XYZ file of C-alpha atoms in Angstrom:
115
model
C -109.904 48.916 98.895
C -108.252 47.875 102.156
C -108.622 51.402 103.522
C -112.310 51.387 102.662
C -112.820 48.082 104.500
C -111.042 49.482 107.544
C -113.220 52.606 107.505
C -116.396 50.537 107.230
C -115.243 48.234 110.031
C -114.423 51.219 112.236
C -117.856 52.770 111.586
C -119.579 49.491 112.419
C -117.664 49.192 115.700
C -118.561 52.762 116.648
C -122.229 52.126 115.833
C -122.329 48.931 117.892
C -120.646 50.496 120.936
C -122.733 53.691 120.892
C -126.157 51.971 120.768
C -126.208 50.954 124.477
C -125.127 54.465 125.464
C -127.950 56.000 123.437
C -130.469 53.574 124.924
C -129.460 54.441 128.498
C -129.833 58.171 127.776
C -133.462 57.638 126.786
C -134.188 55.791 130.026
C -132.673 58.508 132.237
C -134.634 61.381 130.697
C -137.079 63.075 133.047
C -140.703 63.384 131.981
C -142.030 66.754 130.870
C -143.343 69.395 133.239
C -146.929 68.865 132.137
C -147.012 65.311 133.528
C -148.273 65.069 137.108
C -147.529 61.412 137.706
C -144.715 59.028 137.011
C -145.762 55.427 136.575
C -143.273 52.745 137.494
C -143.628 49.014 137.068
C -142.858 47.129 140.258
C -141.992 43.459 140.098
C -143.833 41.866 142.945
C -143.746 38.085 143.402
C -147.417 37.945 144.335
C -148.748 40.207 141.582
C -147.480 42.721 139.088
C -149.017 46.140 139.564
C -148.297 49.779 138.857
C -147.387 52.295 141.511
C -147.808 55.960 140.786
C -145.653 58.554 142.467
C -146.731 62.179 142.722
C -144.263 64.945 142.108
C -143.595 67.132 145.095
C -145.813 70.211 145.099
C -143.782 72.493 147.386
C -145.728 75.431 148.836
C -144.912 78.087 151.408
C -147.251 79.408 154.077
C -146.781 82.063 156.762
C -149.091 82.374 159.752
C -149.078 83.897 163.215
C -148.421 81.618 166.170
C -150.812 82.126 169.078
C -149.430 83.503 172.321
C -150.685 80.413 174.151
C -148.397 78.154 172.096
C -144.855 77.572 173.302
C -142.777 79.703 170.941
C -139.544 77.827 171.676
C -140.832 74.641 170.107
C -142.865 76.105 167.223
C -140.281 75.087 164.600
C -139.851 71.611 166.074
C -143.600 71.029 166.159
C -143.953 72.119 162.528
C -141.050 69.891 161.428
C -142.681 66.892 163.133
C -145.511 66.955 160.577
C -145.013 64.559 157.657
C -144.368 66.504 154.442
C -142.861 69.640 156.003
C -139.517 70.531 154.409
C -138.467 73.556 156.505
C -139.797 75.861 159.207
C -138.510 79.250 160.375
C -139.973 81.112 163.349
C -139.579 84.901 163.576
C -139.686 86.011 167.221
C -140.096 89.695 166.420
C -143.254 89.291 164.327
C -144.492 86.109 166.041
C -144.969 84.396 162.670
C -143.734 81.079 161.345
C -142.892 80.384 157.692
C -143.256 76.756 156.620
C -142.330 75.052 153.329
C -144.309 71.857 152.808
C -145.325 69.271 150.212
C -148.993 69.883 149.427
C -149.482 66.262 148.335
C -148.551 64.971 151.815
C -149.967 67.546 154.228
C -152.134 70.639 154.447
C -151.952 74.039 156.103
C -154.663 72.966 158.512
C -152.585 70.018 159.741
C -149.522 72.200 160.251
C -151.502 74.839 162.166
C -152.994 72.173 164.441
C -149.539 70.832 165.253
C -148.033 74.240 166.016
C -150.928 75.706 168.037
């Protein structure tokens, strides 16, 4: 009988200590791929409101840089645009490859900055 009480007490202790760990695992899970937005509650003293954050939509574009543009600074000009992640200029072909977040910028904006 004493052994049974000890086993029950041990199981209760394990259950009590594992509940917070299980709860934190549910909070840290990432939403599924099919969801485009993540809604987060923000505690603001003036008013409580929801902010929605878009997931990064990373795209790659390659285009030819005009001969009038200064080729030395083509990468730097592309990187100055908000939302551009990386830029690589190929001197031999005269083209620049840019990775960017489509939610923050567009190809048109990048081309205007480089040319």
